[in-house]
Amino acid sequence: MMRTEEFSVDKLCVDTVQSRDEPWTGDDSDRQLAASIAQTGLLQDILVRPVEQMGGDSTQVDDADYAIVAGSRRYYAAMEAGKERVRCKVLDVNDLALFHSQQVSRV
């Protein structure tokens, strides 16, 4: 089951099983994405799951309620663009289904 909601960026964290090694480097393409989001908004929702569904190391959670499954680069770009809230699709998934979702989103 999936639902769409808007969340404060403070309530999101990057999932510890994030598929990108470096979701945000601040290079030219990252800055271009941030500029695009500042001008036109976030065109694709960020996929998240509740942090209580995270397995393993949860040191990056802090006060977050949701962990980013896919879209961490968009998340960082949105923050760089000054966005305080972002639209998210909330997934209720286990780790295996999560891995599948991450791989499909990268295609």
XYZ file of N, CA, C and O in Angstrom:
428
model
N 0.841 -1.171 0.000
C 0.000 0.000 0.000
C 0.892 1.242 0.000
O 1.900 1.291 0.674
N 0.491 2.254 -0.748
C 1.258 3.476 -0.845
C 0.321 4.668 -0.762
O -0.779 4.638 -1.285
N 0.802 5.714 -0.084
C 0.029 6.951 -0.013
C 0.983 8.119 -0.280
O 2.189 7.992 -0.092
N 0.450 9.245 -0.703
C 1.252 10.431 -0.964
C 0.981 11.465 0.114
O -0.167 11.730 0.445
N 2.072 12.007 0.687
C 1.967 13.037 1.721
C 3.086 14.042 1.529
O 4.073 13.768 0.851
N 2.943 15.202 2.144
C 3.988 16.206 2.143
C 4.583 16.263 3.536
O 3.851 16.329 4.528
N 5.930 16.220 3.616
C 6.611 16.214 4.904
C 7.649 17.330 4.979
O 8.233 17.722 3.969
N 7.914 17.773 6.197
C 9.032 18.673 6.450
C 10.322 17.893 6.182
O 10.426 16.712 6.537
N 11.314 18.551 5.582
C 12.582 17.868 5.308
C 13.259 17.429 6.607
O 14.059 16.483 6.597
N 12.920 18.071 7.719
C 13.492 17.694 9.013
C 13.014 16.332 9.491
O 13.634 15.730 10.373
N 11.913 15.863 8.960
C 11.353 14.577 9.388
C 11.805 13.425 8.496
O 11.328 12.304 8.627
N 12.751 13.703 7.574
C 13.261 12.679 6.664
C 14.735 12.436 6.921
O 15.465 13.332 7.340
N 15.177 11.206 6.666
C 16.601 10.868 6.709
C 16.869 9.901 5.563
O 15.947 9.296 5.022
N 18.128 9.763 5.217
C 18.505 8.815 4.171
C 18.560 7.433 4.802
O 19.196 7.240 5.838
N 17.888 6.469 4.194
C 17.860 5.099 4.707
C 19.271 4.522 4.722
O 20.071 4.800 3.830
N 19.578 3.737 5.731
C 20.907 3.142 5.859
C 21.203 2.144 4.754
O 22.358 1.802 4.537
N 20.202 1.679 4.040
C 20.425 0.769 2.912
C 20.260 1.508 1.585
O 19.993 0.900 0.561
N 20.456 2.829 1.619
C 20.372 3.653 0.412
C 21.291 3.087 -0.662
O 22.422 2.708 -0.385
N 20.802 3.034 -1.884
C 21.565 2.425 -2.962
C 22.674 3.318 -3.507
O 23.613 2.830 -4.117
N 22.605 4.611 -3.299
C 23.659 5.516 -3.777
C 24.753 5.645 -2.714
O 24.466 5.898 -1.554
N 26.009 5.527 -3.149
C 27.115 5.726 -2.215
C 27.225 7.188 -1.812
O 27.441 7.506 -0.653
N 27.111 8.087 -2.785
C 27.188 9.526 -2.528
C 26.007 10.202 -3.195
O 26.094 10.624 -4.342
N 24.890 10.331 -2.480
C 23.706 10.912 -3.112
C 23.865 12.398 -3.440
O 23.208 12.909 -4.324
N 24.759 13.087 -2.732
C 24.919 14.526 -2.970
C 26.393 14.879 -2.851
O 27.003 14.714 -1.800
N 26.955 15.365 -3.954
C 28.355 15.769 -3.941
C 28.518 17.269 -4.109
O 29.598 17.799 -3.885
N 27.459 17.966 -4.517
C 27.536 19.402 -4.732
C 28.184 19.774 -6.051
O 28.536 20.931 -6.260
N 28.314 18.803 -6.944
C 28.919 19.085 -8.245
C 27.947 19.859 -9.141
O 26.854 20.237 -8.714
N 28.352 20.111 -10.383
C 27.531 20.906 -11.299
C 26.137 20.314 -11.507
O 25.151 21.039 -11.504
N 26.050 18.992 -11.684
C 24.733 18.390 -11.928
C 23.846 18.497 -10.685
O 22.633 18.691 -10.805
N 24.439 18.390 -9.501
C 23.662 18.565 -8.264
C 23.147 19.996 -8.155
O 21.984 20.234 -7.821
N 24.000 20.959 -8.449
C 23.582 22.364 -8.377
C 22.523 22.683 -9.435
O 21.598 23.457 -9.186
N 22.635 22.056 -10.613
C 21.617 22.258 -11.654
C 20.280 21.694 -11.207
O 19.230 22.300 -11.448
N 20.300 20.531 -10.566
C 19.063 19.948 -10.053
C 18.450 20.858 -8.994
O 17.237 21.102 -9.003
N 19.256 21.389 -8.091
C 18.752 22.298 -7.056
C 18.141 23.548 -7.688
O 17.071 24.004 -7.269
N 18.789 24.082 -8.712
C 18.264 25.277 -9.396
C 16.937 24.961 -10.081
O 16.001 25.769 -10.051
N 16.844 23.788 -10.675
C 15.606 23.371 -11.332
C 14.470 23.226 -10.321
O 13.347 23.676 -10.559
N 14.764 22.620 -9.179
C 13.748 22.445 -8.137
C 13.336 23.803 -7.566
O 12.157 24.032 -7.292
N 14.286 24.724 -7.429
C 13.962 26.066 -6.934
C 13.014 26.775 -7.891
O 12.109 27.487 -7.475
N 13.210 26.544 -9.195
C 12.401 27.236 -10.197
C 11.065 26.549 -10.454
O 10.030 27.206 -10.528
N 11.057 25.222 -10.585
C 9.834 24.523 -11.000
C 9.244 23.600 -9.944
O 8.172 23.062 -10.132
N 9.966 23.400 -8.850
C 9.480 22.492 -7.817
C 9.951 21.068 -8.064
O 10.596 20.766 -9.058
N 9.611 20.207 -7.146
C 9.985 18.797 -7.219
C 8.994 18.083 -8.124
O 7.808 18.019 -7.818
N 9.471 17.560 -9.255
C 8.574 16.947 -10.235
C 8.261 15.483 -9.934
O 7.247 14.970 -10.377
N 9.144 14.813 -9.218
C 8.936 13.406 -8.888
C 8.994 13.248 -7.369
O 9.931 13.716 -6.726
N 7.993 12.600 -6.812
C 7.932 12.399 -5.364
C 9.117 11.564 -4.880
O 9.672 10.747 -5.617
N 9.476 11.757 -3.629
C 10.523 10.983 -2.974
C 9.865 9.770 -2.325
O 8.812 9.897 -1.692
N 10.455 8.587 -2.483
C 9.908 7.378 -1.868
C 10.487 7.223 -0.476
O 11.710 7.277 -0.285
N 9.612 7.055 0.513
C 10.042 6.921 1.905
C 9.336 5.737 2.558
O 8.332 5.241 2.048
N 9.882 5.335 3.706
C 9.220 4.334 4.544
C 9.378 4.759 6.001
O 10.312 5.492 6.341
N 8.471 4.345 6.858
C 8.586 4.706 8.278
C 9.908 4.190 8.857
O 10.340 3.083 8.527
N 10.563 4.982 9.699
C 11.862 4.577 10.247
C 11.772 3.309 11.079
O 12.749 2.566 11.155
N 10.629 3.035 11.665
C 10.534 1.804 12.467
C 10.646 0.550 11.613
O 10.847 -0.540 12.128
N 10.566 0.695 10.294
C 10.735 -0.446 9.400
C 12.186 -0.621 8.960
O 12.507 -1.548 8.239
N 13.065 0.281 9.396
C 14.481 0.185 9.028
C 15.141 -0.938 9.806
O 14.948 -1.067 11.001
N 15.927 -1.720 9.113
C 16.706 -2.750 9.781
C 18.134 -2.274 9.953
O 18.553 -1.287 9.366
N 18.902 -2.952 10.777
C 20.320 -2.640 10.912
C 20.599 -1.333 11.610
O 19.883 -0.919 12.514
N 21.659 -0.658 11.158
C 22.143 0.577 11.774
C 21.177 1.721 11.520
O 20.872 2.054 10.395
N 20.724 2.347 12.572
C 19.801 3.473 12.425
C 20.413 4.752 12.979
O 19.723 5.615 13.492
N 21.749 4.904 12.860
C 22.432 6.061 13.432
C 22.095 7.351 12.703
O 22.269 8.426 13.264
N 21.619 7.289 11.464
C 21.316 8.493 10.704
C 19.894 9.000 10.950
O 19.493 9.993 10.376
N 19.142 8.343 11.793
C 17.729 8.645 11.951
C 17.482 9.971 12.664
O 16.647 10.762 12.239
N 18.208 10.263 13.758
C 17.991 11.472 14.553
C 16.517 11.584 14.921
O 15.965 10.693 15.525
N 15.858 12.679 14.547
C 14.454 12.894 14.865
C 13.541 12.579 13.690
O 12.386 12.992 13.673
N 14.057 11.881 12.707
C 13.295 11.594 11.498
C 12.175 10.598 11.771
O 12.290 9.719 12.621
N 11.096 10.771 11.029
C 9.981 9.826 11.092
C 9.992 8.885 9.891
O 9.433 7.796 9.950
N 10.607 9.332 8.785
C 10.610 8.560 7.550
C 12.012 8.488 6.960
O 12.772 9.458 7.032
N 12.346 7.337 6.403
C 13.641 7.118 5.762
C 13.455 7.099 4.248
O 12.506 6.490 3.740
N 14.353 7.746 3.540
C 14.268 7.834 2.083
C 14.717 6.522 1.460
O 15.838 6.062 1.673
N 13.818 5.929 0.685
C 14.084 4.698 -0.044
C 14.717 5.030 -1.387
O 15.702 4.433 -1.797
N 14.151 5.991 -2.088
C 14.663 6.437 -3.388
C 14.372 7.926 -3.520
O 13.289 8.389 -3.171
N 15.367 8.659 -4.001
C 15.194 10.092 -4.180
C 16.059 10.921 -3.264
O 15.791 12.098 -3.050
N 17.121 10.328 -2.732
C 17.969 11.086 -1.807
C 18.633 12.273 -2.488
O 18.787 13.329 -1.873
N 18.977 12.147 -3.752
C 19.580 13.275 -4.465
C 18.574 14.415 -4.608
O 18.901 15.589 -4.415
N 17.314 14.070 -4.913
C 16.255 15.087 -4.981
C 16.024 15.728 -3.619
O 15.761 16.924 -3.518
N 16.122 14.942 -2.564
C 15.966 15.439 -1.197
C 17.027 16.499 -0.884
O 16.707 17.598 -0.433
N 18.290 16.167 -1.134
C 19.365 17.127 -0.876
C 19.242 18.359 -1.768
O 19.479 19.483 -1.325
N 18.858 18.156 -3.024
C 18.687 19.282 -3.942
C 17.541 20.186 -3.493
O 17.640 21.408 -3.580
N 16.470 19.594 -3.000
C 15.334 20.383 -2.513
C 15.755 21.230 -1.317
O 15.382 22.405 -1.211
N 16.535 20.659 -0.412
C 17.018 21.436 0.724
C 17.950 22.552 0.254
O 17.866 23.676 0.744
N 18.821 22.248 -0.697
C 19.722 23.257 -1.256
C 18.926 24.390 -1.907
O 19.325 25.550 -1.863
N 17.770 24.043 -2.477
C 16.903 25.025 -3.139
C 16.054 25.808 -2.131
O 15.290 26.681 -2.514
N 16.170 25.482 -0.847
C 15.434 26.213 0.178
C 14.051 25.664 0.470
O 13.274 26.292 1.200
N 13.735 24.492 -0.052
C 12.428 23.891 0.213
C 12.401 23.361 1.647
O 13.332 22.718 2.107
N 11.331 23.639 2.337
C 11.167 23.155 3.709
C 10.284 21.925 3.778
O 10.310 21.190 4.760
N 9.494 21.696 2.716
C 8.593 20.544 2.657
C 8.703 19.903 1.281
O 8.924 20.602 0.292
N 8.569 18.585 1.234
C 8.622 17.852 -0.035
C 7.520 16.806 -0.068
O 7.123 16.270 0.970
N 7.030 16.536 -1.291
C 6.022 15.476 -1.461
C 6.714 14.125 -1.493
O 7.741 13.950 -2.133
N 6.108 13.186 -0.782
C 6.671 11.846 -0.672
C 5.598 10.798 -0.912
O 4.430 11.014 -0.597
N 6.025 9.679 -1.452
C 5.177 8.487 -1.502
C 5.657 7.595 -0.360
O 6.834 7.247 -0.287
N 4.738 7.251 0.532
C 5.069 6.447 1.703
C 4.799 4.982 1.394
O 3.678 4.605 1.040
N 5.856 4.173 1.529
C 5.768 2.734 1.278
C 5.740 1.977 2.592
O 6.393 2.377 3.552
N 5.047 0.881 2.611
C 5.062 -0.022 3.743
C 5.739 -1.294 3.233
O 5.085 -2.173 2.674
N 7.089 -1.342 3.386
C 7.849 -2.430 2.771
C 8.859 -3.025 3.735
O 9.344 -2.364 4.640
N 9.196 -4.288 3.481
C 10.287 -4.914 4.215
C 11.583 -4.689 3.433
O 11.572 -4.098 2.355
N 12.712 -5.141 3.935
C 14.001 -4.851 3.306
C 14.139 -5.434 1.902
O 14.733 -4.811 1.031
N 13.610 -6.621 1.642
C 13.718 -7.212 0.310
C 12.894 -6.414 -0.706
O 13.371 -6.083 -1.792
N 11.682 -6.078 -0.358
C 10.855 -5.262 -1.248
C 11.478 -3.882 -1.428
O 11.416 -3.292 -2.506
N 12.120 -3.372 -0.383
C 12.805 -2.084 -0.452
C 13.919 -2.130 -1.489
O 14.041 -1.243 -2.333
N 14.720 -3.173 -1.451
C 15.819 -3.302 -2.410
C 15.278 -3.293 -3.833
O 15.804 -2.610 -4.707
N 14.203 -4.012 -4.063
C 13.588 -4.053 -5.382
C 13.109 -2.652 -5.805
O 13.340 -2.218 -6.925
N 12.468 -1.921 -4.904
C 11.995 -0.575 -5.198
C 13.137 0.353 -5.562
O 13.026 1.171 -6.489
N 14.259 0.236 -4.858
C 15.407 1.083 -5.151
C 15.968 0.800 -6.540
O 16.344 1.710 -7.262
N 16.047 -0.474 -6.887
C 16.617 -0.827 -8.186
C 15.719 -0.370 -9.332
O 16.186 0.131 -10.334
N 14.415 -0.524 -9.173
C 13.474 -0.098 -10.205
C 13.522 1.418 -10.378
O 13.477 1.926 -11.490
N 13.670 2.170 -9.289
C 13.684 3.627 -9.380
C 14.940 4.149 -10.060
O 14.954 5.269 -10.558
N 15.984 3.352 -10.131
C 17.234 3.788 -10.760
C 17.242 3.529 -12.253
O 18.153 3.974 -12.947
N 16.256 2.837 -12.784
C 16.206 2.527 -14.218
C 15.730 3.723 -14.999
O 14.973 4.513 -14.636
